[in-house]
Coordinates of C-alpha atoms and ligand atoms in Angstrom, one line a residue:
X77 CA -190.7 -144.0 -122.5
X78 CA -191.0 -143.9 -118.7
X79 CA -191.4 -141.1 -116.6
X80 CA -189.1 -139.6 -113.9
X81 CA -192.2 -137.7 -112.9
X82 CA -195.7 -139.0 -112.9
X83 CA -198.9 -136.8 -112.1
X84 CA -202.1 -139.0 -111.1
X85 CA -204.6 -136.5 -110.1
X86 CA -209.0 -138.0 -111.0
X87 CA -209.2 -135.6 -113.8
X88 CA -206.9 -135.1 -117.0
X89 CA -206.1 -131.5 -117.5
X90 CA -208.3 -131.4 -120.5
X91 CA -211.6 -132.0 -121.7
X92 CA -213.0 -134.2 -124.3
X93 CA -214.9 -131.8 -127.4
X94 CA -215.5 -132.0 -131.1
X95 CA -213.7 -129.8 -133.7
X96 CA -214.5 -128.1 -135.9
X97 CA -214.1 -130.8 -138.7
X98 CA -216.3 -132.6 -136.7
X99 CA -213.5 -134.9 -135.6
X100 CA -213.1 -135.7 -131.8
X101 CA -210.4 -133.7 -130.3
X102 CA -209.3 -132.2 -126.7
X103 CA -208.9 -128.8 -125.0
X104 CA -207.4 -127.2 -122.1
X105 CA -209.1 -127.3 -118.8
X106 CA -206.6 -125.0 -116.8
X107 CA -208.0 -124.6 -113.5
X108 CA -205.7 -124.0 -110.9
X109 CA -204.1 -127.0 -110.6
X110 CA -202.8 -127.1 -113.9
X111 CA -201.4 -124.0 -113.9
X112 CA -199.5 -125.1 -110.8
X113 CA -198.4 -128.8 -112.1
X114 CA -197.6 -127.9 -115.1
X115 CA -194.3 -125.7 -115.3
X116 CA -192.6 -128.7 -113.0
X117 CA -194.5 -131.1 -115.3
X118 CA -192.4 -129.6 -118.4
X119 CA -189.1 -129.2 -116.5
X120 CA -188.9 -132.9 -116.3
X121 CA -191.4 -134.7 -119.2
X122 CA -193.8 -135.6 -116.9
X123 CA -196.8 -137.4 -117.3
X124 CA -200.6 -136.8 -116.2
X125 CA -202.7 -139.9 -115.5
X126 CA -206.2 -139.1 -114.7
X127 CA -209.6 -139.9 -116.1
X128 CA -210.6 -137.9 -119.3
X129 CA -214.4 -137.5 -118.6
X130 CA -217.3 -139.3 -120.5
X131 CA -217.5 -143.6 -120.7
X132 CA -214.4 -144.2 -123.0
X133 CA -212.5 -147.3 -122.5
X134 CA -209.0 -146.6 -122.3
X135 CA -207.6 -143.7 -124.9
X136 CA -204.4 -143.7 -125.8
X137 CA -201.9 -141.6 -124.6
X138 CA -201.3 -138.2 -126.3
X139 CA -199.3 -135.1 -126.0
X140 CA -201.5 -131.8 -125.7
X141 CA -199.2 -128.3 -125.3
X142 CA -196.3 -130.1 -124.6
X143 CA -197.7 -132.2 -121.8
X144 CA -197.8 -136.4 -122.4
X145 CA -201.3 -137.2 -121.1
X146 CA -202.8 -140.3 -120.3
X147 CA -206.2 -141.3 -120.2
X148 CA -207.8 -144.0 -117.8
X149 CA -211.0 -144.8 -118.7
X150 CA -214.2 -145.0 -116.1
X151 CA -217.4 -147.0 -117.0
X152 CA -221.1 -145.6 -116.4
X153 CA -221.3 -147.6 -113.2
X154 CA -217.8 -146.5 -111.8
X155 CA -218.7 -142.9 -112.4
X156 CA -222.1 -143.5 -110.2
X157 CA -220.2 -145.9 -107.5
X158 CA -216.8 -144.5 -107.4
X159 CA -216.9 -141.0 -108.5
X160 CA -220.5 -139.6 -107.7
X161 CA -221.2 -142.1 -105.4
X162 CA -218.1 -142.9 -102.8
X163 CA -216.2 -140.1 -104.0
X164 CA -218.7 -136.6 -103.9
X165 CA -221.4 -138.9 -102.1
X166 CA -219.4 -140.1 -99.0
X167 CA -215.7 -137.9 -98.9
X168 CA -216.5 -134.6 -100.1
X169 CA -219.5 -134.1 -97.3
X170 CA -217.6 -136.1 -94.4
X171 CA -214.4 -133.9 -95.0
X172 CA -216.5 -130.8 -95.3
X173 CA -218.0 -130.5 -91.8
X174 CA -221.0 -132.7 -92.8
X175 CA -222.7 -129.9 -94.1
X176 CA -224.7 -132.2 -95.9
X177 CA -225.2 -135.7 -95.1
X178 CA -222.7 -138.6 -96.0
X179 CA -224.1 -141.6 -97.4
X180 CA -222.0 -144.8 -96.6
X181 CA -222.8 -147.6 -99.1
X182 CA -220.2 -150.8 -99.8
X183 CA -220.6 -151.1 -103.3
X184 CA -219.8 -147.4 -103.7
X185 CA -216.6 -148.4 -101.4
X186 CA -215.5 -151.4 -103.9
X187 CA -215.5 -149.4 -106.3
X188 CA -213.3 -146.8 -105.0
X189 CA -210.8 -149.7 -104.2
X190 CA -211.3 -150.9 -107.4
X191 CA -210.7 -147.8 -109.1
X192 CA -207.6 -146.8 -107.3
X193 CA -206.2 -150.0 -108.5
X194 CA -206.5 -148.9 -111.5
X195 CA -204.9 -145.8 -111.2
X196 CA -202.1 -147.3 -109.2
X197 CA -201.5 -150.0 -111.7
X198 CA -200.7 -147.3 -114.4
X199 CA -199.0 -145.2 -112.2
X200 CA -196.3 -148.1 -111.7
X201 CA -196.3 -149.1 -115.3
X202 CA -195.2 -145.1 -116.8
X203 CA -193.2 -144.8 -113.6
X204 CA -189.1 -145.1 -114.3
X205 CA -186.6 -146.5 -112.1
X206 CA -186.6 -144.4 -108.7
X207 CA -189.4 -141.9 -110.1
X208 CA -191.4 -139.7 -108.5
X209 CA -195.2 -139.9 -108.4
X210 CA -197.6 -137.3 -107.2
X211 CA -200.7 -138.2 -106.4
X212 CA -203.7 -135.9 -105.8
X213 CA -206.9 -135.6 -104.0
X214 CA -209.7 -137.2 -102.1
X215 CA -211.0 -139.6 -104.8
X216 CA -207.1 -141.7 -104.9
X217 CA -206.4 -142.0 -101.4
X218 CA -205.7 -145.4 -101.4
X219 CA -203.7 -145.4 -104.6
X220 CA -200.2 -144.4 -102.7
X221 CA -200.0 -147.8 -100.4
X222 CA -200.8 -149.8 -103.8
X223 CA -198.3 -148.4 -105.7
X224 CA -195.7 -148.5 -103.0
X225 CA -196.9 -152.2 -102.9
X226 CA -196.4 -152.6 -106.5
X227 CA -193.1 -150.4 -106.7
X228 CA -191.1 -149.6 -103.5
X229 CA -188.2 -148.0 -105.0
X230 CA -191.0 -145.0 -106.5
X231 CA -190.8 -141.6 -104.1
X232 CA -194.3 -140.8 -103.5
X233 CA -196.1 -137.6 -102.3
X234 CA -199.7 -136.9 -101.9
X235 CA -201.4 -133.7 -101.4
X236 CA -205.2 -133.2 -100.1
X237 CA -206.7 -130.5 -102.1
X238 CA -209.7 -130.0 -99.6
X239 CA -209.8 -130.3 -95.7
X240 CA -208.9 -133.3 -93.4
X241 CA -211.4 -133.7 -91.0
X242 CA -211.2 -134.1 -87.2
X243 CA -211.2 -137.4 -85.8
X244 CA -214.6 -137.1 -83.9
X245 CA -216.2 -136.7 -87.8
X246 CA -213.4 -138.7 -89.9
X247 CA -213.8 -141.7 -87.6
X248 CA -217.7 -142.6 -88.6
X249 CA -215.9 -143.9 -92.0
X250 CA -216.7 -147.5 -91.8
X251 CA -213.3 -147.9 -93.8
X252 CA -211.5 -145.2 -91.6
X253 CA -208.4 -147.7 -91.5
X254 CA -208.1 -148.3 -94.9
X255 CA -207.9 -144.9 -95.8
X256 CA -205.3 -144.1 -93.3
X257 CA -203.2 -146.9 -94.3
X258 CA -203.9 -146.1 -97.9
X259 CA -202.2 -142.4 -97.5
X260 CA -199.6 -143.7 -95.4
X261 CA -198.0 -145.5 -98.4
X262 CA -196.8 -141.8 -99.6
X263 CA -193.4 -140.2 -98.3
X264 CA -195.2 -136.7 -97.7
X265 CA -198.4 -135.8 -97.8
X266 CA -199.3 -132.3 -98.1
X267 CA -202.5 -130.8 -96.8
X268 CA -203.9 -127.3 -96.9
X269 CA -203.4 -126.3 -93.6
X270 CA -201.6 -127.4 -90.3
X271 CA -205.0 -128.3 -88.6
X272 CA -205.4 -131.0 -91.3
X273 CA -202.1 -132.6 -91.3
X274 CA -202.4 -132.5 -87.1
X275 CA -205.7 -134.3 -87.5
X276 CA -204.2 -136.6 -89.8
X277 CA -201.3 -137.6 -87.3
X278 CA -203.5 -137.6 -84.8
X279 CA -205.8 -140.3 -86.2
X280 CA -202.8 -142.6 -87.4
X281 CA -201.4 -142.3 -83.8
X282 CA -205.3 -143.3 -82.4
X283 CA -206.4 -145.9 -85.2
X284 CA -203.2 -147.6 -86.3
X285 CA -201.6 -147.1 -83.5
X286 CA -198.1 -146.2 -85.2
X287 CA -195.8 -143.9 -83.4
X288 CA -195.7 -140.4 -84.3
X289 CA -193.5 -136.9 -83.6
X290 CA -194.7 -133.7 -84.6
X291 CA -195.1 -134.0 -88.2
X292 CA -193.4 -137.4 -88.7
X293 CA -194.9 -140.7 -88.8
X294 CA -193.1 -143.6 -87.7
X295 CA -193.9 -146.9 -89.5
X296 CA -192.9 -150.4 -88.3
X297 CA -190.9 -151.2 -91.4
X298 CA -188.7 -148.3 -91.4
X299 CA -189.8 -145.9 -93.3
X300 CA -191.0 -142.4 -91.8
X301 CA -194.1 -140.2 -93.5
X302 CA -194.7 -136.6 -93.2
X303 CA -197.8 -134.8 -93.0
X304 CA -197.4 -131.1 -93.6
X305 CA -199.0 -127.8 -94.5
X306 CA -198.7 -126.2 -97.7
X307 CA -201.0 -124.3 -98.4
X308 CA -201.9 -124.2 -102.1
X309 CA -202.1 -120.4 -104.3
X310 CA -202.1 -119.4 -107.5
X311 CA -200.6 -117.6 -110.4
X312 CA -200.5 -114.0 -109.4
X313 CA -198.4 -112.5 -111.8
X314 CA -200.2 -114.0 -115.0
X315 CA -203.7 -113.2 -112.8
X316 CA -202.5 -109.3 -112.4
X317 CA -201.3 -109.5 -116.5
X318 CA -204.4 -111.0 -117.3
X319 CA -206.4 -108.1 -115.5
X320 CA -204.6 -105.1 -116.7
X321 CA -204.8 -106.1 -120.4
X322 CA -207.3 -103.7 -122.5
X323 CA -209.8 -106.5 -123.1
X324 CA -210.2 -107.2 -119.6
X325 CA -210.4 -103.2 -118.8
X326 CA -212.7 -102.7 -121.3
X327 CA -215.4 -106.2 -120.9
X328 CA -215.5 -104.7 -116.8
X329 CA -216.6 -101.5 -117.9
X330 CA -218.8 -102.7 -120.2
X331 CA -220.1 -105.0 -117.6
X332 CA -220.6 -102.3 -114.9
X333 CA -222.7 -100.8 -117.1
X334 CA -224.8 -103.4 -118.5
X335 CA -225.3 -103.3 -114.9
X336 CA -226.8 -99.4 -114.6
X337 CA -223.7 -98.2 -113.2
X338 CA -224.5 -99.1 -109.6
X339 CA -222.6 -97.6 -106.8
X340 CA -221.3 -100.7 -105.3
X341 CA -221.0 -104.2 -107.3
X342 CA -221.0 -107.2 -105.3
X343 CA -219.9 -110.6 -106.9
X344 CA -219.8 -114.2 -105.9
X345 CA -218.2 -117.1 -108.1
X346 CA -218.4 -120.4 -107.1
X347 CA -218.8 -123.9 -108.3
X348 CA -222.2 -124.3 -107.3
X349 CA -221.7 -126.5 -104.2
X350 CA -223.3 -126.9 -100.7
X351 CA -220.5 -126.2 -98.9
X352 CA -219.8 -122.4 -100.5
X353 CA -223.1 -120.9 -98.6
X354 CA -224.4 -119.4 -101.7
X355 CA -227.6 -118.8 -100.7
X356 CA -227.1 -117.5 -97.0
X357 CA -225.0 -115.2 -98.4
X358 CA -227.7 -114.3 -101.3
X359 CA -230.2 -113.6 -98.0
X360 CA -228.0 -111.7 -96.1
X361 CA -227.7 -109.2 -99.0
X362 CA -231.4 -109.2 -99.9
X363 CA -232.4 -108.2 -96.1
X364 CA -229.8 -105.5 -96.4
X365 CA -232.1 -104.1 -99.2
X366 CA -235.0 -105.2 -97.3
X367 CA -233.7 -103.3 -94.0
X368 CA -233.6 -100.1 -95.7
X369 CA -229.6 -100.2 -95.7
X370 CA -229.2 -99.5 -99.6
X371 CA -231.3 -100.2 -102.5
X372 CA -231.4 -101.9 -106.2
X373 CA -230.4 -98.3 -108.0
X374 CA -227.4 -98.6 -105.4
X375 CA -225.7 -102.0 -105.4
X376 CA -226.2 -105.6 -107.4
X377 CA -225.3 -109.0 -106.3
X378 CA -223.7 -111.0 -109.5
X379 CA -223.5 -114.3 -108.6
X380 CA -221.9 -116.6 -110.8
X381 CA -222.8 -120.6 -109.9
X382 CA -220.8 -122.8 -111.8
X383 CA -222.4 -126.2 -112.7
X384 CA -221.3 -128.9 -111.2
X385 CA -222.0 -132.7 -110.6
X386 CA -225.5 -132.6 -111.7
X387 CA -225.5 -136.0 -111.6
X388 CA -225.2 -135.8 -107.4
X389 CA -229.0 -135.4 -106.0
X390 CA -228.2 -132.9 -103.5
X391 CA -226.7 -130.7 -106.0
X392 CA -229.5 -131.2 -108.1
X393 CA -232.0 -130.0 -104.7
X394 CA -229.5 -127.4 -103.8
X395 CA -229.8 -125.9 -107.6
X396 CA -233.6 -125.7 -107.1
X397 CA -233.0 -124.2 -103.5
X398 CA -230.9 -121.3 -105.0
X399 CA -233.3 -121.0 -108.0
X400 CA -236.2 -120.2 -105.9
X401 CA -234.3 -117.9 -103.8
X402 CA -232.9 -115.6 -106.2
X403 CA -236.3 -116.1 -107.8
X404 CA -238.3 -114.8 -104.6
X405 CA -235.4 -111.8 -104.2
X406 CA -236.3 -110.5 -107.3
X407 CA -239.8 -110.5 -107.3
X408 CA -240.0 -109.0 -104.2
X409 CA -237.5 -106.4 -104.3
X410 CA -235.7 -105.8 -108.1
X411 CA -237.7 -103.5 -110.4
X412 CA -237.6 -103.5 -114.1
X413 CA -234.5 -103.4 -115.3
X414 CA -233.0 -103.8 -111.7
X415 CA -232.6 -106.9 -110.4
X416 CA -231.3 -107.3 -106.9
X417 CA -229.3 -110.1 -107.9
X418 CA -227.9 -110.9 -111.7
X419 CA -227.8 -114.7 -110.8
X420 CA -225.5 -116.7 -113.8
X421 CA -225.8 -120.5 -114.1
X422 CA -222.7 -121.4 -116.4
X423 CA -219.2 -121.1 -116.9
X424 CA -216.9 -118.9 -117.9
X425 CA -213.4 -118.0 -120.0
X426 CA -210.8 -117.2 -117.6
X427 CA -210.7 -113.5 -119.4
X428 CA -214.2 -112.8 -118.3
X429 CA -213.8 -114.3 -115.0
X430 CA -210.8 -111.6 -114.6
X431 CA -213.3 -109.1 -116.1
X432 CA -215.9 -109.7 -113.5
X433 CA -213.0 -109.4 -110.5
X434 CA -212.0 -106.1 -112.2
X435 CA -215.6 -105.0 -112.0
X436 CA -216.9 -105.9 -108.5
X437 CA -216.1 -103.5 -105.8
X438 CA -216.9 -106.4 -103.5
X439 CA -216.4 -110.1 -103.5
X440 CA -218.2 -112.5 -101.3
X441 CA -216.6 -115.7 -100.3
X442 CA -218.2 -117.5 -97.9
X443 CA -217.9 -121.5 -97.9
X444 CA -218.8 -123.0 -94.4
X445 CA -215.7 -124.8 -95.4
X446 CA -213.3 -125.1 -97.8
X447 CA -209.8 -126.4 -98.1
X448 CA -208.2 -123.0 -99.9
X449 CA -210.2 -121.4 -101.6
X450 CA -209.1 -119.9 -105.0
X451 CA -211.0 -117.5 -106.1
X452 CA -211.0 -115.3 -103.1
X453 CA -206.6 -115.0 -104.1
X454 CA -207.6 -114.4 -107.4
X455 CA -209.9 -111.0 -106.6
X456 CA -207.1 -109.9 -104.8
X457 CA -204.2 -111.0 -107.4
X458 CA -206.3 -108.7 -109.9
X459 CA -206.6 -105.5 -107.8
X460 CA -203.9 -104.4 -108.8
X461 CA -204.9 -100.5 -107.8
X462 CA -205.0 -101.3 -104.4
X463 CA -208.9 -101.2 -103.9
X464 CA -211.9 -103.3 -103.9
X465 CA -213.1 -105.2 -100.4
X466 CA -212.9 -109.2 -99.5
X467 CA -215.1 -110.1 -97.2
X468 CA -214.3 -114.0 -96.5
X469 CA -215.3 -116.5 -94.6
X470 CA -213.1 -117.9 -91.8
X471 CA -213.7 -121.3 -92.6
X472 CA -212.0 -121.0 -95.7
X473 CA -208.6 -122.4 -96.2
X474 CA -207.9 -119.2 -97.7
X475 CA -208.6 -116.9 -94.2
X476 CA -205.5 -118.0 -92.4
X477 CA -203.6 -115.9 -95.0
X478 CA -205.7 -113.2 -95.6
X479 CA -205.9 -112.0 -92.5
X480 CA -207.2 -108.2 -93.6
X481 CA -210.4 -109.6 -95.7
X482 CA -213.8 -108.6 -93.5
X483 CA -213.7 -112.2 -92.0
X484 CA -216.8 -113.3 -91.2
X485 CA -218.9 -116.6 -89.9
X486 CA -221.7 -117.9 -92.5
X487 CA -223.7 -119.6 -90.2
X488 CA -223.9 -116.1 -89.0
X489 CA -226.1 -114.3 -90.9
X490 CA -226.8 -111.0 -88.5
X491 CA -222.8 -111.2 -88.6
X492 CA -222.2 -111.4 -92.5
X493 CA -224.9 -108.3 -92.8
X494 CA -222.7 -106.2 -90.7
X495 CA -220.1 -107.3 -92.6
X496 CA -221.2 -106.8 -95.9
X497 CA -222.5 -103.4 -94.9
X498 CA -218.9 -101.9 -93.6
X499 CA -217.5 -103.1 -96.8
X500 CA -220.2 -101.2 -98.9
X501 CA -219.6 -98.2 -96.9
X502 CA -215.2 -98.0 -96.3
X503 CA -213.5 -95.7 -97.7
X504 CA -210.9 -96.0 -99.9
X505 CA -208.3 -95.3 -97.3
X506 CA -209.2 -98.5 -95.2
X507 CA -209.9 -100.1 -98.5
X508 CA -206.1 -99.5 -99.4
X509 CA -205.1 -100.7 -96.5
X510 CA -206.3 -104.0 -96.1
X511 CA -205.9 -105.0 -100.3
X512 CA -202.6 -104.0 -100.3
X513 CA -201.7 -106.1 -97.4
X514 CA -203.1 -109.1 -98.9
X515 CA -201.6 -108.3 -102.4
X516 CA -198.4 -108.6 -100.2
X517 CA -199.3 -111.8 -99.0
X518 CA -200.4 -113.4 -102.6
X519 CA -197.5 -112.4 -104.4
X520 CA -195.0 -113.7 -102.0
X521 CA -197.0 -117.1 -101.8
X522 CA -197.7 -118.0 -105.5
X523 CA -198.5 -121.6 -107.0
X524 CA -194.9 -121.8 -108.0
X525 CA -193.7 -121.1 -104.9
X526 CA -196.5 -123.8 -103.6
X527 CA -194.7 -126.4 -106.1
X528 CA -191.5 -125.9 -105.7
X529 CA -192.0 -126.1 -101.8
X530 CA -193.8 -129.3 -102.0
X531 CA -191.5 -131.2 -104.3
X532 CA -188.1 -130.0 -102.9
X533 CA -189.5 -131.0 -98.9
X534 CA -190.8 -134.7 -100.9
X535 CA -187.1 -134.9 -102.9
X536 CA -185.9 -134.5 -99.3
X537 CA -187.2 -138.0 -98.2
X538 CA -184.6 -140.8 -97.7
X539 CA -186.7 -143.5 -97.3
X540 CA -185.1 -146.4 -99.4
X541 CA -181.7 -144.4 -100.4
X542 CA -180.7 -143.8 -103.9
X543 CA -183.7 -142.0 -105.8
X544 CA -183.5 -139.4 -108.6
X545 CA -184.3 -135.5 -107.7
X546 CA -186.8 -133.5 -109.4
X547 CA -185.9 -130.6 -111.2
X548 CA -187.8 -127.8 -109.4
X549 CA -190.1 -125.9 -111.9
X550 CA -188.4 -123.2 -114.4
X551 CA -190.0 -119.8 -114.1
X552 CA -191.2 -117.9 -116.7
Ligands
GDG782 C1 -210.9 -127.4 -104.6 C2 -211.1 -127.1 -103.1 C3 -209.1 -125.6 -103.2 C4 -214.4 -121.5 -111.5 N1 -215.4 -121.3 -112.4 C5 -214.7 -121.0 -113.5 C6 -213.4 -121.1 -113.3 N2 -213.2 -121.4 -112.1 C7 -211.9 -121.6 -111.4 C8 -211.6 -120.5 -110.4 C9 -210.6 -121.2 -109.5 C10 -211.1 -122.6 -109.5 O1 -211.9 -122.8 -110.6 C11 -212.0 -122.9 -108.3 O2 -211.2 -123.2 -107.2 P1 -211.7 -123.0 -105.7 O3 -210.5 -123.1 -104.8 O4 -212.4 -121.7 -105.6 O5 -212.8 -124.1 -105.4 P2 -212.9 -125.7 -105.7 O6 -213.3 -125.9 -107.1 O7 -213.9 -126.3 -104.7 O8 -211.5 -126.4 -105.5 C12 -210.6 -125.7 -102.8 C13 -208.9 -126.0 -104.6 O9 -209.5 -127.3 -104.9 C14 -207.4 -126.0 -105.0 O10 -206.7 -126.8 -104.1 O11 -208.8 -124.2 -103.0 O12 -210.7 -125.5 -101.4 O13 -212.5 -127.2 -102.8 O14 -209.3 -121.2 -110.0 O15 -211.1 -119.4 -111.1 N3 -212.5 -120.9 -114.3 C15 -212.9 -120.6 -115.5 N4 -214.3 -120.5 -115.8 C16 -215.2 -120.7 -114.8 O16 -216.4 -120.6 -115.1 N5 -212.1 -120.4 -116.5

């Protein structure tokens, strides 16, 4: 049946595993963006297209939890070209600040354009008369000009889950205009923060030389596009729930104390990606050992690195880098039983991730970019006593809200040491102060709010006329 609502986003909400009958089966991936999509996904039968992992031809379409999934299948050489290759090997490290190189090849760009096709060309075929279609991240940029070519009565919004880069780095694309004109096919696109959607406006206005107003985008047909900030969040509430059950209560004790009961707990999670400066953050902490400042009987570093695109070279180098650090920390300053840093390689339930929050007195975010940033509003959603200390890095998406985290530069590392160092010694008073501040902050802002915000400004689009409404999300 078609959709009034369609979701196309690279990856399906679920991943592909084998039950226990040995039959081929699915389970829930709920990441953030799933727990955001889905309560406005229900409230109108939407459905997800996205890719389901692994080299399957096309699937068919299922229903998991109430949801009607789709799966578009990618072949072995579009996951290198299009999805390693043009996708985390050219957009990811462009839009991040080149903090690592980006590699500009033109069969990993056909691919991309091939790909988006694809995704386009489903989108329009599930779409109903005068749907909407919401189209997510870097990888499907080009997908909301195609579909607009292949169905112009559609309302179409975009939002960039990561950051959109100034025009002094975006511009070295060699298909810079493509992209641009790509997006432009939406009637919103959302972006994380207002910098991004100014650079974006700013480019169009520079390389396609359309006019543009504030946040408006004037196109020679007719139609106007806007490019706005809304910054994305999470599920407090079920976060907080989550963190005061017993199970939770009980795994963070017992984890403090598989730990030797140190004084101060420090914890990093992070996909383990160049751009979250895992290991100058690992040396900043090990010098503050080294420096006399505290000592392995007194605080631990748990750093969770979750794997990810091990496929991609540099994350392959930067998993090596990381080893040998934490390698070289230990052996020089943990003793038995003590290691300076408790270094995971895996990932986790959701339970224990809320178990290690609710066990870490401090948490250490510090990306040298990064569009939000998640798990920094997570720690906070599950303090719910009011203590525990955020130091965060101001090139996270994340720092423009959180204003009372220890803020901090991680190219900086003399910077980050001081900042560490005041977070392991506040009191509880100052402590107080700044969590429950930012408590404030991430309850008001939560990923419903974030939905419903996004979809009504989109519904409010009247390019073309007479298009159906979504109905906004229906709280729990
Ligand atoms: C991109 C942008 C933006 C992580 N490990 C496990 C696990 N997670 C969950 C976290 C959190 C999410 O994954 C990670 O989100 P982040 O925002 O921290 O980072 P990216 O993956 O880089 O996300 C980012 C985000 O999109 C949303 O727009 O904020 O800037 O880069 O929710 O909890 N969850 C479980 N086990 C794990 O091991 N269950």
């Amino acid at each position: 049946m078609p959709a009034d609502l369609v979701i196309v986003a690279n990856r399906l909400p679920v991943d592909r595993v084998t039950l226990a009958d040995g039959t081929p089966g699915w389970r829930g991936s709920p990441g953030g963006l799933v727990t955001a999509i889905e309560p406005v996904m229900r409230a109108n039968n939407g459905t997800w297209v996205g890719w389901p992992g692994g080299t399957d031809a096309d699937l068919e379409p299922f229903e998991f939890d109430g949801m009607n999934l789709v799966p578009l299948g990618l072949t072995a050489e579009e996951i290198e070209l299009f999805y390693e290759g043009f996708s985390n090997g050219t957009l990811w490290p462009l839009y991040h600040d080149l903090v690592a190189k980006p590699e500009f090849h033109r069969e990993w760009w056909d691919s991309y354009v091939t790909v988006n096709r694809r995704f386009a060309e489903k989108a329009a075929e599930l779409a109903a008369q005068g749907a909407t279609v919401w189209v997510h991240d870097y990888q499907l940029q080009l997908v909301p000009q195609m579909l607009r070519d292949l169905r112009p009565d559609l309302r179409i919004g975009f939002y960039l889950h990561i950051p959109f880069p100034p025009a002094e780095l975006f511009q070295q694309l060699p298909w810079r205009r493509q992209i641009l004109e790509g997006l432009l096919g939406a009637d919103l696109l959302g972006f994380q923060l207002p910098g991004g959607a100014a650079n974006f406006v700013r480019l169009v206005r520079q390389r396609v030389g359309h006019k543009t107003h504030r946040d408006l985008v004037y196109l020679p047909d007719g139609r106007t596009v806007r490019a706005a900030p809304f910054p994305i969040s999470i599920d407090a509430a079920g976060f907080e729930r989550l963190a005061q059950t017993d199970a939770v209560a009980d795994r963070a004790t017992a984890i403090r104390e598989a730990l030797g009961n140190p004084r101060r707990i420090f914890l990093g999670i992070d996909r383990l990606d160049y751009t979250k400066g895992i290991y100058a953050r690992l040396r900043a902490f090990s010098e503050l050992i080294s420096d006399g400042h505290f000592d392995v009987e007194d605080a631990v570093f748990v750093q969770v690195a979750v794997p990810s695109r091990e496929q991609v070279e540099q994350y392959r180098i930067l998993r090596d880098d990381i080893d040998r650090l934490v390698g070289r920390i230990n052996g020089d300053l943990g003793r038995i039983g003590r290691p300076a840093i408790s270094y995971l390689h895996s990932s986790y339930p959701r339970e224990e991730m809320a178990a290690l929050y609710r066990a870490a007195d401090i948490m250490v975010v510090t990306p040298y970019r990064d569009g939000m940033n998640l798990v920094a509003k997570e720690y906070v959603a599950c303090r719910y006593e009011d203590d525990g200390a955020l130091v965060l890095s101001e090139f996270a998406g994340a720092a423009d809200e959180l204003r009372q985290a220890w803020l901090v530069n991680p190219y900086d590392i003399n910077g980050m040491k001081s900042a560490l160092l005041e977070a392991y010694q506040a009191d509880d008073k100052e402590l107080t102060r700044r969590m429950k501040a930012m408590r404030k902050t991430i309850a008001q802002h939560d990923v419903a709010a974030w939905a419903d915000s996004f979809m009504s400004v989109l519904g409010e689009s009247d390019n073309g006329g007479h298009r159906k409404t979504v109905r906004p999300a229906k709280r729990s």
